[in-house]
CSV table of C-alpha atoms in Angstrom, one decimal:
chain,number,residue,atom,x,y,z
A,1,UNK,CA,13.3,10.1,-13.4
A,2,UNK,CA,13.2,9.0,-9.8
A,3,UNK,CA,16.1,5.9,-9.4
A,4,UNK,CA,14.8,4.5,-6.5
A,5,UNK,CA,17.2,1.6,-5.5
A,6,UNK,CA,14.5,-0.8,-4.3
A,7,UNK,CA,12.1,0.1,-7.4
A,8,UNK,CA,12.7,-1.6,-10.9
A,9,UNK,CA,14.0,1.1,-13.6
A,10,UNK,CA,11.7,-0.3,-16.1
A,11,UNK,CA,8.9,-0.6,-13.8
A,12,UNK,CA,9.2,3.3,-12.6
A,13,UNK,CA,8.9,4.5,-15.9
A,14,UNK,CA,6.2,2.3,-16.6
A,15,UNK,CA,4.4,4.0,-14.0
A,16,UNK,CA,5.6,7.4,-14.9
A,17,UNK,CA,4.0,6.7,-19.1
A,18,UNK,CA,0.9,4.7,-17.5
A,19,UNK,CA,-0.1,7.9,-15.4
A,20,UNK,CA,0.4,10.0,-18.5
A,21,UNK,CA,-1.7,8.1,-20.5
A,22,UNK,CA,-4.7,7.6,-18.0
A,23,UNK,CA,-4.2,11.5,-17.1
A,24,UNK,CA,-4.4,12.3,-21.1
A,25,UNK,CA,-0.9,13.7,-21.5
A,26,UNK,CA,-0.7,11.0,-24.0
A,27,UNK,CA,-4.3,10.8,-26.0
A,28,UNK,CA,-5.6,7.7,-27.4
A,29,UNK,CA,-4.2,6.7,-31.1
A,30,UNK,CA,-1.4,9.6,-30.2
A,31,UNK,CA,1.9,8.3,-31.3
A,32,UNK,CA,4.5,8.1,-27.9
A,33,UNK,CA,7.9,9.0,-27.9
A,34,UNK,CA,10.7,6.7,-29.4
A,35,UNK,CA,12.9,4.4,-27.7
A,36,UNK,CA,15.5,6.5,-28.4
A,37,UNK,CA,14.0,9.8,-27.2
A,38,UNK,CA,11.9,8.0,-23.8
A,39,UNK,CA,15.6,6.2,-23.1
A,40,UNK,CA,17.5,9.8,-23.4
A,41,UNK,CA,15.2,12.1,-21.5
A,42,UNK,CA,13.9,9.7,-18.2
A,43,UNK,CA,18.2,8.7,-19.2
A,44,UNK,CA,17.6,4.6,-19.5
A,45,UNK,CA,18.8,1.3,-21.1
A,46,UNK,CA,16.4,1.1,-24.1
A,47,UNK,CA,16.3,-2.7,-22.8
A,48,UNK,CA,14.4,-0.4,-20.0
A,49,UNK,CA,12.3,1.4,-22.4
A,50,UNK,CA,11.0,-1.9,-24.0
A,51,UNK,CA,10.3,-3.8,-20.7
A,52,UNK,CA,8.2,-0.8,-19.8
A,53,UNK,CA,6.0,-0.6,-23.0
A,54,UNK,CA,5.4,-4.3,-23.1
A,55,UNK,CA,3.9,-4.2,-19.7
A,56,UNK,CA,2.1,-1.7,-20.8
A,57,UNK,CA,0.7,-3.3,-24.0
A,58,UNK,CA,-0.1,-6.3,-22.0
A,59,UNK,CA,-2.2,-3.7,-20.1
A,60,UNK,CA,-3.7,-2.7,-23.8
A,61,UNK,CA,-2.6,0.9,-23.0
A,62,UNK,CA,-0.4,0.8,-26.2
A,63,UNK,CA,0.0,-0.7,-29.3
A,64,UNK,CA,3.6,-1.5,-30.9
A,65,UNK,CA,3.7,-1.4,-34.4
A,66,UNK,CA,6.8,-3.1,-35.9
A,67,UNK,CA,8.4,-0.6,-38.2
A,68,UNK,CA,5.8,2.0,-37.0
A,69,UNK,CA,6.2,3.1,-33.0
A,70,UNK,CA,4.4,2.6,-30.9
A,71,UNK,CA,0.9,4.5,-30.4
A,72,UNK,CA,-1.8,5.3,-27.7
A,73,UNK,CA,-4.7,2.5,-27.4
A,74,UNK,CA,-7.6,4.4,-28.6
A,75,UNK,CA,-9.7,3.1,-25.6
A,76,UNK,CA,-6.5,3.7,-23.6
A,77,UNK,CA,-8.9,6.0,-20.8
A,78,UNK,CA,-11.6,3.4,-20.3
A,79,UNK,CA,-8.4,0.7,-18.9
A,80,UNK,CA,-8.4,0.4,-15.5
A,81,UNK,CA,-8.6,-1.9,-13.2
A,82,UNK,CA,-11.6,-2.1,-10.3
A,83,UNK,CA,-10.7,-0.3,-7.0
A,84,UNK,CA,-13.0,-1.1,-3.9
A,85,UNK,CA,-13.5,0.4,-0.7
A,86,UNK,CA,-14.9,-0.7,2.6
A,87,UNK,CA,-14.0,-4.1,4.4
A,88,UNK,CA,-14.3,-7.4,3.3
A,89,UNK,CA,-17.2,-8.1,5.0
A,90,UNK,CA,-18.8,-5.1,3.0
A,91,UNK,CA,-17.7,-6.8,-0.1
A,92,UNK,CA,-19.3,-9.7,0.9
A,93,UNK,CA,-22.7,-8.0,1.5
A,94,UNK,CA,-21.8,-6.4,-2.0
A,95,UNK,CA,-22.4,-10.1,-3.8
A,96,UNK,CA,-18.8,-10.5,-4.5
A,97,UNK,CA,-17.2,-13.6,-4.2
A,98,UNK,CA,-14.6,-14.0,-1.4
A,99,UNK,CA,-12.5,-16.8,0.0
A,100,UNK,CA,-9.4,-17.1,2.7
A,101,UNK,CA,-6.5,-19.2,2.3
A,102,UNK,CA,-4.7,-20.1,5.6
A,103,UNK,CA,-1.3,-20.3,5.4
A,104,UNK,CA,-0.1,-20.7,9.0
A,105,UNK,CA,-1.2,-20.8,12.6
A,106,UNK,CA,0.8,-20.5,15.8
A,107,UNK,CA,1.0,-19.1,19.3
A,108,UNK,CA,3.5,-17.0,19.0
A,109,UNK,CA,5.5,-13.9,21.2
A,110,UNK,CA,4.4,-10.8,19.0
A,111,UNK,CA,6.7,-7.6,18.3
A,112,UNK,CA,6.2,-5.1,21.1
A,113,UNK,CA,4.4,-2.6,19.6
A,114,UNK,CA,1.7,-5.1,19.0
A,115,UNK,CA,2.0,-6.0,22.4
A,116,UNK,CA,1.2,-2.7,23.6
A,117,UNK,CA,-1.7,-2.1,21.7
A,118,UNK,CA,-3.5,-5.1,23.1
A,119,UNK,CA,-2.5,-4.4,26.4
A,120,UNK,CA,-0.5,-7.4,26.9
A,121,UNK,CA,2.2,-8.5,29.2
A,122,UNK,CA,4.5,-11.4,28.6
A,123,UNK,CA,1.5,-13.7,26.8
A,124,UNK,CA,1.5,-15.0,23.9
A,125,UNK,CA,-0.8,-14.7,21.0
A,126,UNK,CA,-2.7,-16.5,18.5
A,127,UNK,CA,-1.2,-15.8,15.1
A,128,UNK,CA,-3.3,-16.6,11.9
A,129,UNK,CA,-1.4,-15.5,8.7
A,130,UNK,CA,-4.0,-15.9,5.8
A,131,UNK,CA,-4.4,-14.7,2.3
A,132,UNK,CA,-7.7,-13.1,1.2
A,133,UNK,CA,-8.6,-13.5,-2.5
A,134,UNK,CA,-11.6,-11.8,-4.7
A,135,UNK,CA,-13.0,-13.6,-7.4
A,136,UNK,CA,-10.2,-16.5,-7.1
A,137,UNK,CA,-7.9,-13.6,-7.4
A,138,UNK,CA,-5.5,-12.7,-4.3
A,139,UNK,CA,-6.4,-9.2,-2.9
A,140,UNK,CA,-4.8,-9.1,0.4
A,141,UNK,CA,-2.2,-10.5,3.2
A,142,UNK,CA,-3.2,-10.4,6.2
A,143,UNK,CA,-1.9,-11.2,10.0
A,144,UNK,CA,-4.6,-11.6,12.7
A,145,UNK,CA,-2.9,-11.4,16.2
A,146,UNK,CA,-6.1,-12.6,19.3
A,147,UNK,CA,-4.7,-12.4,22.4
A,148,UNK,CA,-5.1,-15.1,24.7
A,149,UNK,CA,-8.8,-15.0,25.8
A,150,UNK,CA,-9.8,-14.8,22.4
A,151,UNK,CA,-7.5,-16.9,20.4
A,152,UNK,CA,-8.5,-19.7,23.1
A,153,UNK,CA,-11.9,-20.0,22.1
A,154,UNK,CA,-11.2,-19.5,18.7
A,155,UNK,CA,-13.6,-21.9,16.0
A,156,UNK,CA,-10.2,-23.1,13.8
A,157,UNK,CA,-12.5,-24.6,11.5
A,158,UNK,CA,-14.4,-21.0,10.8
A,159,UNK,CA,-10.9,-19.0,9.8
A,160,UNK,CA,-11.1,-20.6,6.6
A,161,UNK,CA,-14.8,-19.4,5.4
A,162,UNK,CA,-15.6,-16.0,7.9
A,163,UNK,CA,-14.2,-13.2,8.3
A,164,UNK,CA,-12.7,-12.3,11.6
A,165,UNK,CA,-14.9,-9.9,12.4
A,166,UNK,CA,-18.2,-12.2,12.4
A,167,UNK,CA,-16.7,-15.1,13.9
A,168,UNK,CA,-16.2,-12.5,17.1
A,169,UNK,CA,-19.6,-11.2,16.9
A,170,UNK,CA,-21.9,-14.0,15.8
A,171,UNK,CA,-19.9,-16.9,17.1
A,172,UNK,CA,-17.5,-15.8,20.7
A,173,UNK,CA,-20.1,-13.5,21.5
A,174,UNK,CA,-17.8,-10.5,21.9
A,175,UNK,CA,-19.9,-6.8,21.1
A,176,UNK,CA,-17.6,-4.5,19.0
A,177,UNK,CA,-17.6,-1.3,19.0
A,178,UNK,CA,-14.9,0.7,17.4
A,179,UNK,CA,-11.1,0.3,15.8
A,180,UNK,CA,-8.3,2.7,15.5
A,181,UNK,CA,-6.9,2.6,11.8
A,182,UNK,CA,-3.7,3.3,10.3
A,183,UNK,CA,-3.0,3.2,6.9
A,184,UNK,CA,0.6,4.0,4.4
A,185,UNK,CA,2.4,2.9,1.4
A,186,UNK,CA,4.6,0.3,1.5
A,187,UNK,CA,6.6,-2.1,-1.6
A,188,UNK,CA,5.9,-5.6,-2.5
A,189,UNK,CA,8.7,-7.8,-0.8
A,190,UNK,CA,9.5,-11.1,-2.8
A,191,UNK,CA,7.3,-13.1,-0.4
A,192,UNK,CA,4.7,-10.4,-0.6
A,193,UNK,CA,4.9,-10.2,-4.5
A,194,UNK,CA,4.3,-14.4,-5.0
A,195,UNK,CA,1.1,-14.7,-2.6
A,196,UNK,CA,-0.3,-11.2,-3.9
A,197,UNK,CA,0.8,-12.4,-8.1
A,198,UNK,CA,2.7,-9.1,-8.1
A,199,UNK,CA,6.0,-7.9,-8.8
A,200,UNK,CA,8.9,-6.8,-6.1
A,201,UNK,CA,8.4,-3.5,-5.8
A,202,UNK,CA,4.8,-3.5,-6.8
A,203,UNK,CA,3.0,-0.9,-3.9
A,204,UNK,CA,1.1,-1.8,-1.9
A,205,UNK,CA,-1.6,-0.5,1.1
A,206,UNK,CA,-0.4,-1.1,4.8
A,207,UNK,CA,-3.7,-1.3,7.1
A,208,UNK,CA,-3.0,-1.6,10.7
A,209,UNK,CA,-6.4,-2.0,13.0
A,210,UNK,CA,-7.1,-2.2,16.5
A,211,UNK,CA,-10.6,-3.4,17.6
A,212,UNK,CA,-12.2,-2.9,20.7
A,213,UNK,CA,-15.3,-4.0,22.5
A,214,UNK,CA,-17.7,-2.4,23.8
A,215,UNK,CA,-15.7,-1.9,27.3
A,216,UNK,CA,-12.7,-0.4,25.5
A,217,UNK,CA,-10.7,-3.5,25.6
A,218,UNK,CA,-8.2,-4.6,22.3
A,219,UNK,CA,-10.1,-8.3,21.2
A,220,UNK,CA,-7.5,-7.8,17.9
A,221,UNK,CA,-4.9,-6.6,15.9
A,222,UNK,CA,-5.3,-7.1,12.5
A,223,UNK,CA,-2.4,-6.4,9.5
A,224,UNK,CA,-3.2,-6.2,6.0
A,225,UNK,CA,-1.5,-5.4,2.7
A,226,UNK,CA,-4.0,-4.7,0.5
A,227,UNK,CA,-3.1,-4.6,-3.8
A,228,UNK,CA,-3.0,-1.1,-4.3
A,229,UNK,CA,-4.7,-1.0,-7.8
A,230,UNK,CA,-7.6,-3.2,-6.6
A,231,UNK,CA,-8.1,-1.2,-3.4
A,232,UNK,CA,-8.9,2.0,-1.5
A,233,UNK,CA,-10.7,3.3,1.4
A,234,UNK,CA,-10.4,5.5,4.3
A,235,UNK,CA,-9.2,5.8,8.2
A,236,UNK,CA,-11.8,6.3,11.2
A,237,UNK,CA,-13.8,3.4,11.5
A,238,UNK,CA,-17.1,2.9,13.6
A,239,UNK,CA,-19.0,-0.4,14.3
A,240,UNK,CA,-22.7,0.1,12.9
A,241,UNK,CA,-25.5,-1.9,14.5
A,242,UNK,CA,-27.7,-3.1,11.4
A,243,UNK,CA,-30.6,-5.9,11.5
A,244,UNK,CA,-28.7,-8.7,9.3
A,245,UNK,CA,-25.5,-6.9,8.2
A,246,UNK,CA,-22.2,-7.0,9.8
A,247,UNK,CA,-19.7,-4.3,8.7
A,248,UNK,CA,-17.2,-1.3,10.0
A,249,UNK,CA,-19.1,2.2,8.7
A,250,UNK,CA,-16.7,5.5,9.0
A,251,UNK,CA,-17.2,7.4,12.2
């Protein structure tokens, strides 16, 4: 068993028996290992080995039987939880219910390499630190950096209800045209974990977007950490002019 330092014990083992159950290692109504034999072979506390199967019956993955073990939930393969792809805005379009909870805004001095990719000097930017939440349940953090002719003119009272990416379009009049993407894997921090309703160590997806208009010029930076079990999607993005839509379609 992997002992990484920043991970949880009980939690990486959790993960270890959770992808061996959704895989079919372990088949539903399949009896699983012992205490005893899970705590000597991934070499564990059995305090370990219990933390890790009750998060995993509160996921009904298992069922523990006192006296009996504990055995594979026969519907074990049909658990899981709802991954989505695309942006928000998508979602949106999708019928889903989103909101935005904003949690700070300042001008602020940003990191350099942020700097950088919005071509800035020594201004400062318009920082909007929100979380985003999907059916009342929170799905992402996000940091929105605007430099200074676009945080200026910024509709404060809009943050709250739209997305970023229409209030640039349909209400500053800015025409996008493309973003350059990056996304990795990245823990849960304690501040992280509490907006998010994770745990430390939980992982998460790091997105980190530059968008551009239509002359080539950086109108935003946008950081999110996205819940990794509610969300995936891929890299390249380019902006797609649609009659009554408004979403980012892959290049």
């Amino acid at each position: 068993m992997l002992r990484d330092r920043v991970i949880p014990l009980y939690y990486q083992l959790e993960t270890i028996l959770r992808n061996k159950i959704l895989s079919g290692d372990y088949t539903p109504d399949a009896a699983m290992p012992s205490e005893d034999a899970l705590a000597e072979e991934y070499r564990v506390s059995r305090i370990t080995v219990r933390q890790a199967l009750a998060s995993l019956e509160q996921d009904g993955l298992v069922l523990r039987r006192r006296g009996k073990g504990t055995f594979v939930s026969s519907d074990a393969r049909k658990v899981d939880l709802p991954r989505y792809t695309g942006s928000i805005e998508e979602l949106m379009l999708m019928g889903l219910r989103t909101s935005t909870q904003v949690l700070n805004t300042a001008w602020v001095n940003p990191p350099e390499h942020i700097r950088q990719r919005l071509q800035l000097e020594g201004e400062k930017v318009l920082r909007i630190e929100k979380v985003r939440k999907l059916e009342n349940r929170p799905f992402s953090y996000v940091l929105n950096f605007l430099p200074p002719a676009v945080g200026e003119k910024l509709p404060m009272e809009l943050v709250k209800n739209k997305p970023m990416l229409m209030i640039l379009e349909q209400d500053l009049g800015i025409r996008l045209s493309e973003a350059d993407q990056t996304v990795q894997a990245t823990l849960a921090d304690t501040t992280i974990a509490t907006l998010l309703n994770l745990r430390v160590g939980d992982p998460l997806l790091n997105s980190e977007r530059v968008v551009y208009d239509v002359k080539k010029r950086p109108v935003e930076y946008v950081s999110s950490l996205y819940r990794a079990d509610k969300y995936a999607f891929t890299m390249k993005l380019k902006r797609k002019k649609a009659t009554g839509s408004v979403k980012w379609g892959a290049a």
